[in-house]
Structure formats: C-alpha cells, structure tokens
Coordinates of C-alpha atoms in Angstrom, one line a residue:
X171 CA 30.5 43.9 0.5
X172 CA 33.5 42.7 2.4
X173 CA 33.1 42.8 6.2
X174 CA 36.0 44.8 7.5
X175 CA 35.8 44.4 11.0
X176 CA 34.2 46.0 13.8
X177 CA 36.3 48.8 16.0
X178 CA 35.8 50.6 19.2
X179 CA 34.4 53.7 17.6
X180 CA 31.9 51.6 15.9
X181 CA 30.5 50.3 19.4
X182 CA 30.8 54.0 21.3
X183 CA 28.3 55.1 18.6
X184 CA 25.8 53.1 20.7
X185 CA 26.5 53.9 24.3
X186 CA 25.7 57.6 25.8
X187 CA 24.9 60.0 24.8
X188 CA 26.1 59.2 21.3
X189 CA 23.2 57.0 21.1
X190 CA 21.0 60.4 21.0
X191 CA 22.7 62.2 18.9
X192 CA 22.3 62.3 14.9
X193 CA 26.0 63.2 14.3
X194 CA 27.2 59.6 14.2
X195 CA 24.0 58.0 12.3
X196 CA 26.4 57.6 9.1
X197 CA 28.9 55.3 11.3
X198 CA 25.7 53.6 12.4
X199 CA 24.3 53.3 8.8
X200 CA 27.9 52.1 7.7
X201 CA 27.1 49.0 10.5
X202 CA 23.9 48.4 9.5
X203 CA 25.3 48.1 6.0
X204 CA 28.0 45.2 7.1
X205 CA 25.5 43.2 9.0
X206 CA 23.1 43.0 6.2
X207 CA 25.7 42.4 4.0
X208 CA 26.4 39.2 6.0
X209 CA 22.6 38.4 5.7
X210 CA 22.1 36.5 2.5
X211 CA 24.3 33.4 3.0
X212 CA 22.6 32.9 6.4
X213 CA 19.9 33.4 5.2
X214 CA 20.2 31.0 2.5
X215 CA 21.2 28.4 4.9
X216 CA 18.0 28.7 7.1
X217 CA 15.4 28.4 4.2
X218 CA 17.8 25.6 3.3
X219 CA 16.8 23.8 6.4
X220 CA 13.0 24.6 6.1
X221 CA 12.7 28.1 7.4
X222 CA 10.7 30.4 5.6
X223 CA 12.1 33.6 6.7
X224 CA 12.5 37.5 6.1
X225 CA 15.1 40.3 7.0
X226 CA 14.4 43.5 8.4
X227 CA 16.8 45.9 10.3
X228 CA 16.4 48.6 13.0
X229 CA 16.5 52.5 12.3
X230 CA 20.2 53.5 12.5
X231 CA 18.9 56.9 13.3
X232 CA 17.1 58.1 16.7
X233 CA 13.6 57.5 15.5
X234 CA 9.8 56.8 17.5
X235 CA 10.7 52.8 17.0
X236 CA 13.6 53.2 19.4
X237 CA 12.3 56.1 21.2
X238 CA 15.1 58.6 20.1
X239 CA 18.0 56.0 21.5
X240 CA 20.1 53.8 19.1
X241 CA 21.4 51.6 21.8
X242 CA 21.5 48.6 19.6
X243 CA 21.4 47.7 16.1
X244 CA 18.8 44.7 15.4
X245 CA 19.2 42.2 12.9
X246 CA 16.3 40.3 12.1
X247 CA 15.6 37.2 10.7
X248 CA 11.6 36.0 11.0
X249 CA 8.7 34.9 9.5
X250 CA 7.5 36.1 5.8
X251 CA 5.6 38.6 5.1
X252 CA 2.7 36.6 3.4
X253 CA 3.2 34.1 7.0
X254 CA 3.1 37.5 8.8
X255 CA 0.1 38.8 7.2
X256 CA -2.2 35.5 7.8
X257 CA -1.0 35.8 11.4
X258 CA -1.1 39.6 11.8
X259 CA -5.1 39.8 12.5
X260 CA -4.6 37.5 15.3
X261 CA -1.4 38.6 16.7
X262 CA -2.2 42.1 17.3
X263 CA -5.6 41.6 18.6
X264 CA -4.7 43.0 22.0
X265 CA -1.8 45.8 20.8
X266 CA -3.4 49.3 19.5
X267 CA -3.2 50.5 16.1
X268 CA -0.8 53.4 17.3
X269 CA 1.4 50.7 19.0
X270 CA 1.3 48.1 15.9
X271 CA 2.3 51.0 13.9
X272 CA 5.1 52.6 16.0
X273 CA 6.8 49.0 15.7
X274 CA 7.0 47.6 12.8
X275 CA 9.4 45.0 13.9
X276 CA 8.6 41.7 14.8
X277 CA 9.9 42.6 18.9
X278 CA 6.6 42.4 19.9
X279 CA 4.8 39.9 16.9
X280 CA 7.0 36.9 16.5
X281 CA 10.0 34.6 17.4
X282 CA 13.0 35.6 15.5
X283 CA 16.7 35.6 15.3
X284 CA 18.9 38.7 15.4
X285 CA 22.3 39.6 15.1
X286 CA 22.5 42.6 17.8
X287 CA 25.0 45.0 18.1
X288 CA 25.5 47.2 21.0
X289 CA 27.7 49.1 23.5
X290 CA 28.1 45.9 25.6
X291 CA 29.4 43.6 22.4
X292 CA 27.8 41.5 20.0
X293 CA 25.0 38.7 20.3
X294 CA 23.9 36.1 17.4
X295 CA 20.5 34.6 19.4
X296 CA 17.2 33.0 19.2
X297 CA 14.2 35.5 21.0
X298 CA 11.0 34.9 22.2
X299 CA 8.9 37.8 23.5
X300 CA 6.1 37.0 25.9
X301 CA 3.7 39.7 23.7
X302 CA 4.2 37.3 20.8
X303 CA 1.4 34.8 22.3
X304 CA 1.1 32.6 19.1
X305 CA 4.5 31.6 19.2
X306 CA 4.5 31.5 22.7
X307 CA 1.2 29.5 23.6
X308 CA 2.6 27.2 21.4
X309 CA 6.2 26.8 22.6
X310 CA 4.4 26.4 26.3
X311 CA 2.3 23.7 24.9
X312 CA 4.9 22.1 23.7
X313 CA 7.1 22.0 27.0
X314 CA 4.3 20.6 28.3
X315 CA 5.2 17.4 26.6
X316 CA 8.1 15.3 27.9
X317 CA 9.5 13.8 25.3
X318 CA 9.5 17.8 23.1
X319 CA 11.2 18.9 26.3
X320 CA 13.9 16.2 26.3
X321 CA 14.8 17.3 22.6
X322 CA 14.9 21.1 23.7
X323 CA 17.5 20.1 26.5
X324 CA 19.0 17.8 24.5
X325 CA 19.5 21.1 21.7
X326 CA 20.8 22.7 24.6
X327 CA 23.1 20.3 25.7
X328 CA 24.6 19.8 22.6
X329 CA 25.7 23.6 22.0
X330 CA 28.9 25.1 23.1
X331 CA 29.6 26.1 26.4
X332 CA 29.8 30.0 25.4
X333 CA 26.5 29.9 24.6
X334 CA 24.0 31.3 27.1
X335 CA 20.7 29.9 28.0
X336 CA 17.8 32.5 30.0
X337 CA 15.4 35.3 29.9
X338 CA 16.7 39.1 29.1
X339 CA 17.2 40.7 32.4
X340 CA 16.3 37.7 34.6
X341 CA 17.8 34.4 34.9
X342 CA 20.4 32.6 32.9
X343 CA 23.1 30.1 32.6
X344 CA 25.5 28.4 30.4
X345 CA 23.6 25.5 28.2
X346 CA 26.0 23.4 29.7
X347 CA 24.7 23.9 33.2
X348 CA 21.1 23.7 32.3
X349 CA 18.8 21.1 33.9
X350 CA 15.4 20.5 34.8
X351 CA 15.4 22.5 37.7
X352 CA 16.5 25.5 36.0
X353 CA 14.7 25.0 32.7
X354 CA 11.3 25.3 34.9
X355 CA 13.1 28.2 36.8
X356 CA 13.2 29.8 33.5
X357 CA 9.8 29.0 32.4
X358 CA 8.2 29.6 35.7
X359 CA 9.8 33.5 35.4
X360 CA 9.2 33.9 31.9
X361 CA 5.4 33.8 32.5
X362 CA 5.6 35.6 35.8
X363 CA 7.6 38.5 34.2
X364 CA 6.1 38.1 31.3
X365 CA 9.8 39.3 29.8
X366 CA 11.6 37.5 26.9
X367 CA 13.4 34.0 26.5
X368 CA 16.5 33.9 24.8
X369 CA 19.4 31.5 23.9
X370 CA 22.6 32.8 21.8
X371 CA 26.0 33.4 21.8
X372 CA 27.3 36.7 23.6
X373 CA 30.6 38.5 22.5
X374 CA 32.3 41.2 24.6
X375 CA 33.2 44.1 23.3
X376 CA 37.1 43.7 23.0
X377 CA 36.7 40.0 21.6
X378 CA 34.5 41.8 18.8
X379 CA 37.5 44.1 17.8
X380 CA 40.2 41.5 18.3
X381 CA 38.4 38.8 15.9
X382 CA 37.8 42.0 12.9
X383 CA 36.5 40.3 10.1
X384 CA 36.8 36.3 11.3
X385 CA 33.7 38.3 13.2
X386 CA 31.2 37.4 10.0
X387 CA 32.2 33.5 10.0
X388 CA 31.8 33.2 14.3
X389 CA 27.8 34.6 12.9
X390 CA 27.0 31.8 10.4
X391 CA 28.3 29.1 12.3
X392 CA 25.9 30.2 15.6
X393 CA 22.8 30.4 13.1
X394 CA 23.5 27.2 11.9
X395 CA 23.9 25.6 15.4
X396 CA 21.0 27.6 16.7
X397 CA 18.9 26.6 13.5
X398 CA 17.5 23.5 15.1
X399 CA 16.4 25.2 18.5
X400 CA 14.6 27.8 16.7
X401 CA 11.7 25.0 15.5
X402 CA 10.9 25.0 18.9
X403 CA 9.7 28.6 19.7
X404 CA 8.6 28.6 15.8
X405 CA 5.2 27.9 15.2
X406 CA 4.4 26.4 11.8
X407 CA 1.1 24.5 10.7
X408 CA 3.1 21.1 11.0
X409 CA 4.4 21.8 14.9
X410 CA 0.6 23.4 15.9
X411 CA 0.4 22.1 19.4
X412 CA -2.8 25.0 20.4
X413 CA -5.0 24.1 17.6
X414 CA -4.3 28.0 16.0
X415 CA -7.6 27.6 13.3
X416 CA -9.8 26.9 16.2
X417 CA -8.5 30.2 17.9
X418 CA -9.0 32.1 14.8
X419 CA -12.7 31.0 14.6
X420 CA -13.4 31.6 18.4
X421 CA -11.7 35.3 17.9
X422 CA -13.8 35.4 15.2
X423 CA -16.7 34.7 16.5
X424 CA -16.3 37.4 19.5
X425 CA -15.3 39.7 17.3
X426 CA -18.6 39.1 15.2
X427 CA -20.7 39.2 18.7
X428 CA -18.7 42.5 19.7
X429 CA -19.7 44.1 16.2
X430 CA -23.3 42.9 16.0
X431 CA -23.6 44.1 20.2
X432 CA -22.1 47.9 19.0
X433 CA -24.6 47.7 15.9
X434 CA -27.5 47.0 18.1
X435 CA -26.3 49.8 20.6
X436 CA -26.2 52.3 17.3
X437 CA -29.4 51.0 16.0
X438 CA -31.3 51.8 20.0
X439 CA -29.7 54.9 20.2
X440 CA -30.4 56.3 16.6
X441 CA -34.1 55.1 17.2
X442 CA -34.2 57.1 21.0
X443 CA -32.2 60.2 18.8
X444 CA -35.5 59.9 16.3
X445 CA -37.9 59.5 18.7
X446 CA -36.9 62.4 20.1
X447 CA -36.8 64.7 17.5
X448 CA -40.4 63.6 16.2
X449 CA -42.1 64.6 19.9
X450 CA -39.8 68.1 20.1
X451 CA -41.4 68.1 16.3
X452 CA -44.9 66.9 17.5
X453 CA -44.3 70.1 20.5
X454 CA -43.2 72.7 18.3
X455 CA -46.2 72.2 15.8
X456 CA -49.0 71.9 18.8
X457 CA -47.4 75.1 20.5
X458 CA -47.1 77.0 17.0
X459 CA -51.1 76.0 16.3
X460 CA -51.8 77.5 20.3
X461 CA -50.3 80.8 19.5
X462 CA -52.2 80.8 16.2
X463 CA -55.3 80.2 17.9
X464 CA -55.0 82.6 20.6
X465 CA -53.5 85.6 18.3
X466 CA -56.9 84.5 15.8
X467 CA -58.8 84.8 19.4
X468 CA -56.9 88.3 20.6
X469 CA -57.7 89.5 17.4
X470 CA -61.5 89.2 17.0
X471 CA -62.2 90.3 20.4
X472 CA -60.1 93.6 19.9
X473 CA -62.5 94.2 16.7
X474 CA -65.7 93.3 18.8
X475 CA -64.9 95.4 21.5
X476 CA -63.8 98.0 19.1
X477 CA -67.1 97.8 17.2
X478 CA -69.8 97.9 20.4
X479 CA -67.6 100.8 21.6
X480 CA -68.5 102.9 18.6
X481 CA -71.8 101.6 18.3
X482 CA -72.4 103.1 22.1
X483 CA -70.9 106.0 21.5
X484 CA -73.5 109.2 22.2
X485 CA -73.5 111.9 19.3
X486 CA -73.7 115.6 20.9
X487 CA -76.5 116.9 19.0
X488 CA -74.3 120.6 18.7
X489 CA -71.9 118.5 17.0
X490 CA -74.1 117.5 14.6
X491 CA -74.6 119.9 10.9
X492 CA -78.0 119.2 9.0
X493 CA -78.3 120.2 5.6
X494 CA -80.8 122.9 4.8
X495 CA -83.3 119.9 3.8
X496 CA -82.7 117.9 7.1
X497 CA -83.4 121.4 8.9
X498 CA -86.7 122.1 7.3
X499 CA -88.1 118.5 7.8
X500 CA -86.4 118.4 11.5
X501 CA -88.8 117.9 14.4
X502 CA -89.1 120.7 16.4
X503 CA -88.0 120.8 20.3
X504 CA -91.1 120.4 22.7
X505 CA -91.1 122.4 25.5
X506 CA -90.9 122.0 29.2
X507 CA -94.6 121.0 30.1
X508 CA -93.2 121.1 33.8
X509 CA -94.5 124.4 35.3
X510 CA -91.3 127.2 35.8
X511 CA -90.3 127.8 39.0
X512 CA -91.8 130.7 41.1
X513 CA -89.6 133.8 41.7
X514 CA -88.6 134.2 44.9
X515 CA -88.6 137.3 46.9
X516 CA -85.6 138.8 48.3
X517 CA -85.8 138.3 51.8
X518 CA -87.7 135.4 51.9
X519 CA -84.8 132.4 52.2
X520 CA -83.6 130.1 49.9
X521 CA -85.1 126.5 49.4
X522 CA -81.4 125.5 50.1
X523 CA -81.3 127.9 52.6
X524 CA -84.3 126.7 54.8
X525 CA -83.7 124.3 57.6
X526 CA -85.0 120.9 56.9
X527 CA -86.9 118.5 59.3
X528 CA -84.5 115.9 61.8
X529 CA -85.0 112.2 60.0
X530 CA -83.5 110.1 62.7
X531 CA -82.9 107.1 59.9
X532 CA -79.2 106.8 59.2
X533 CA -78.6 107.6 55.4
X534 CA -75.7 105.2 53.8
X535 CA -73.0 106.9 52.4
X536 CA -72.5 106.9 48.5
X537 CA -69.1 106.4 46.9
X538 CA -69.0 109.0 44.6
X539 CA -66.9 109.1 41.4
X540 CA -65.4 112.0 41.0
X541 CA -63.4 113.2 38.0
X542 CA -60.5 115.8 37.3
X543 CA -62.0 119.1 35.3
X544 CA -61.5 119.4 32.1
X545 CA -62.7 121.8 29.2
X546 CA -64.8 119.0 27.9
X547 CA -67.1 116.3 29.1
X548 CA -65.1 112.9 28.9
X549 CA -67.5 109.7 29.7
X550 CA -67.3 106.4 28.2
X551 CA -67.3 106.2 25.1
X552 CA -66.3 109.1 24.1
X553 CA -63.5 109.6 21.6
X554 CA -60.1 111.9 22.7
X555 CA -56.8 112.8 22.1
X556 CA -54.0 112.8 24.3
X557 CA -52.9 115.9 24.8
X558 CA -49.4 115.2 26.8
X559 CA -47.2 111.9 27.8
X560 CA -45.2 109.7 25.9
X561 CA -48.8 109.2 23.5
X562 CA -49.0 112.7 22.7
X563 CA -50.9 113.1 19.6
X564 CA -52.9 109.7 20.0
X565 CA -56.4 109.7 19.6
X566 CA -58.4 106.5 21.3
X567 CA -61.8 105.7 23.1
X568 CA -62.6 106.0 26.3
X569 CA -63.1 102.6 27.6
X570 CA -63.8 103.0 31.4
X571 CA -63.1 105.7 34.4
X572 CA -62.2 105.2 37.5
X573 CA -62.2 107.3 41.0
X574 CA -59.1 108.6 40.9
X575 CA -58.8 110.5 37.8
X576 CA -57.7 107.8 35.6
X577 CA -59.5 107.2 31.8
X578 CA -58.6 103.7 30.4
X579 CA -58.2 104.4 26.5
X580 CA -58.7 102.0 23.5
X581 CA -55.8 102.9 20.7
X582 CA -56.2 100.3 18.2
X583 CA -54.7 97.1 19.8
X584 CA -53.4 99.0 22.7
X585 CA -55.0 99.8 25.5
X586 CA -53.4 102.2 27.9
X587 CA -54.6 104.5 31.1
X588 CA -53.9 108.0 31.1
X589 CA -55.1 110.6 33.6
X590 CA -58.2 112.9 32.5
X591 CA -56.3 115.7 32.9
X592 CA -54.2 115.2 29.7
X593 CA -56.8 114.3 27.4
X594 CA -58.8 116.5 24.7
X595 CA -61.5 116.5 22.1
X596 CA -60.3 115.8 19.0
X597 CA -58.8 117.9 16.5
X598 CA -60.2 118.4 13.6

C-alpha cells in the first residue's frame, strides 16, 4: 500500500473531542492502515541486525486499552511472542490479571519502538517504561558499568541533532547536548518518577503535512539509526547483566513457599471446620439420647401413678350389682352391737344444748379443709367428669384437694386443676 501522506484532518482526529468520538474511527483505521503498511521493510531491517521482534498496533477505536480516548496511534515494534511468553510469568508478577488483560500492549511489559502519531505530530523512538523491570533492572545494571555507559553516550552523540534525548513529561535535551551530568539527571528522575525513558526523533505537526509521503522514508532511516541504542534497554540472554535465571528460581521459590503457606492455612482451617462439626455432631446425638431418656422416664411414671391411683380407688358398695348367685352367698350386714341411744324427753335439753364444764387448757386450732358442695362426694381417688370449662366432657381422677375448692385431675398425660364446683360423676 502506497503511503499517501499525512494531512491536517488526519491529525484533528486525535485531538478533542474527536478523540472520543466513534464518527472518525474509519479516518483513524485508514492511519493505522498506512503505518503498518510501512511496517515490514523496517521490520526486516531490525531482524536483519539481530532483533527478534513483533508488531502490534493500538485500537483505532475508543476502547478500555486507551480508556475511551484515541489521542495517539501506537506502533509497536518489540519482543516475540514465544520471547514474550518465557518472560510473561515473570514480568507481570506484580500487575493484576484485570490489568495484564486490559493491556495487551507491551506499554507496561517491555522496551519497544513505536512509530506514534498524535495531535502534537509524529514521533519514531526507542521507550522504556519503568513497570517493564526486566528490561529495566537490566539497562540500570548496565549503566552501572563505565565503559557500557560510554557506548550509550557515544550512540547518543553520534545521532542527529533533531533527535531528542529524556523521560516523557520530565527532562530532556537534544543528544547533542547530553553529558554526564545530565545523563544521571535523567537516570536519577527516571527512578524517582518511576516514568518512562525515551530517545527519538519528534516531528511537528505542519512538517508532518509538508514532507506527505517523503514522511515513510524520514521513519526507516530513524529506526535504523536508533537500531543500535535499542540493544541497550533490550534485554537478551547474551547482554544479561541481573542474572535473570537466578530471579526466576528465587520468584519461584516464593511463589512455592506462598502456595505451600495458603495450603497449610486450608488444610488448619478445614481440620478446625471438621472438628467442629463432629462436637455439634457429638452434641446433637448426647442431647437427642437426654430427651429420649427423660420422655422413656415421663412416660413410665405417668403409667405408675396412673395405676396405684386406680388401685386406691374405693368402690361404693351401692354402686356395686351382684348376680342373683353372689346375692345368695353374700355375707350378711352385722348389726350395731353399740347400744341405741336413749330417747330424750321434750323438755329435758339437748346434749348439745347443755352447758359444758370451763377447761382452762388452751385447745390448738385445726386447719380445716373445707370443700365446695356438690351433688356427689368427690375425694381422692375418685373418678369425675368435668362438667363445664374449656375440658368439658373430660372424664379424669381425682388426684389431690386442696382448701380452697380446687380438685387436681389426672386426664391421661395431662394433669389439670379444676374447681369442685364443675365436676360430676360420671355418665354412664
């Protein structure tokens, strides 16, 4: 696809608020379409010089990835996927899932270089985000040395002056004007900020329209001067200056200590959670075994109270029919042998009547039980009906009477006190 050229309407797509707005996603997509399209030969160039690299490109459309803003289209150019998967375990071990999967860029991941295209113009750079510690541990390692750091500014120094040097949104400078001062300057803030390093070649916005398609050839010729400081932030197994295996067995291992700590912690807790169900178990069987026991207990002393209760009860000898055989061997009543009494004249005084002699002896006072009338004699022992109440009908024995009118009944398992008054001899 022939690069056409960029024009002003292109580059208004990504400023406010069409940067929101779905309606110019095609222009976007038509963008996104040219800068890929300039892709291949670069990317033939870099593998040519011993970079194993990939290229992925930024939603053209407001999306969760660029948080419903396409403020700049993204380019990249970074590690493999089969180098990004071996390094993916590691790299991610302090992001969330829901972050690792919201970007899917390497931003965050790895060291890259991007063509970006934006409102403000057009930038071919090198990037190295402070999140990407693999690459970055190892780039700091490697400053660390003098005669690495003399290469890097000597890279530097050998680049053209339009060609910027500096962190995104912190300090920079023309490569021409870096020195040592300002190189530490630059690493000094990088960690502080913990931001992202960046050398490349920025393009305004008018010199993007005025160049049109000479715009494609200014791209390949900064990738292939920026090829050789991109080693530098690059980690590979031959420029490993942090001993990357060793980290991978040290995450290792505390990853293996964090899963057998949580294993042990599951394993305590589902022996507590067992534990506890066997004593509420152990409970629920003694407490069902008491209630047996004392239901088994209630039960035989209702039938031996029951049962002496009948056993005591007095028959009433009117009550009683004999057969014409039990008549004629019956025993016949004996009579009084106690004399009768004599008859007593009309005016001579009753024996209640006559006065009787002064005992001066106190005589104690007897607490006598008295009992509401009723058309039959009630005592205990005796069976009855109720006559009235909410047990009308129920027939029970009398168990025990008490002074003020009250007879406590026996009705099967029941045992209730009515007042004398309401009972009644059975009906038969």
């Amino acid at each position: 696809m022939q690069f056409p050229g960029l024009t002003a309407d292109h580059l208004g797509c990504y400023r406010e608020p069409k940067s929101r707005s779905n309606v110019y996603s095609r222009t976007r997509l038509e963008v996104k379409e040219w800068l890929l399209a300039l892709s291949p030969p670069i990317l033939e160039r870099l593998r040519s010089q011993g970079h194993t690299l990939d290229v992925l490109a930024s939603d053209h459309h407001p999306s969760l990835w660029n948080r419903k803003v396409v403020d700049r289209q993204w380019i990249f150019f970074s590690r493999g996927r089969e180098q990004m998967a071996s390094l993916q375990r590691i790299v991610d071990r302090e992001r969330s899932l829901a972050a690792t999967l919201a970007d899917p860029t390497p931003y965050f991941k790895s060291s890259f270089m991007s063509i970006a295209l934006g409102g403000d113009g057009f930038e071919a750079a090198i990037k190295l985000n402070w999140r990407a510690w693999v690459d970055r541990d190892n780039f700091l390692a490697r400053m660390a040395d003098p005669q690495e750091r003399e290469s890097l500014l000597a890279a530097l120094g050998g680049l053209p002056e339009e060609y910027i040097f500096g962190l995104v949104d912190g300090p920079c400078r023309a490569v021409g004007d870096v020195d040592d001062a300002f190189f530490d300057e630059v690493l000094a803030s990088f960690e502080s900020t913990q931001g992202m390093l960046s050398v490349g070649l920025p393009v305004d916005p008018q010199r993007c329209v005025d160049l049109g398609p000479d715009l494609a050839e200014v791209v390949s010729v900064a990738f292939l001067l920026l090829a050789p400081l991109f080693s530098f932030v690059h980690w590979t197994e031959e420029e490993d200056y942090i001993s990357l295996p060793e980290r991978e067995q040290a995450i290792d291992l505390e990853r293996q200590a964090v899963s057998e700590k949580h294993r042990a912690e599951t394993e305590a807790f589902e022996s507590k959670k067992r534990e506890r169900h066997e004593e509420q178990q152990r409970r629920f069987e003694d407490e069902l075994a008491r209630k047996k026991d004392q239901q088994v207990y209630r039960e035989r002393m209702r039938r031996i109270v029951v049962s002496s209760m009948a056993r005591d009860v007095p028959r009433d000898p009117e009550a009683i029919v004999l057969t014409p055989v039990e008549a004629a061997v019956a025993p016949r009543p004996t009579p009084d042998p106690r004399p009768a009494p004599a008859p007593v004249a009309e005016n001579e005084p009753r024996q209640a009547d006559r006065p009787r002699p002064f005992d001066p002896t106190p005589r104690p006072r007897r607490r006598q039980q008295t009992v509401r009338a009723v058309p039959f004699e009630v005592h205990v022992g005796a069976r009855v009906e109720i006559s009235s109440g909410v047990l009308k009908g129920k027939w029970g024995i009398v168990q025990q009477l008490d002074r003020h009118g009250q007879a406590k009944i026996v009705l099967g398992s029941m045992v209730a006190r009515v007042p004398v008054d309401q009972l009644r001899a059975p009906q038969r």
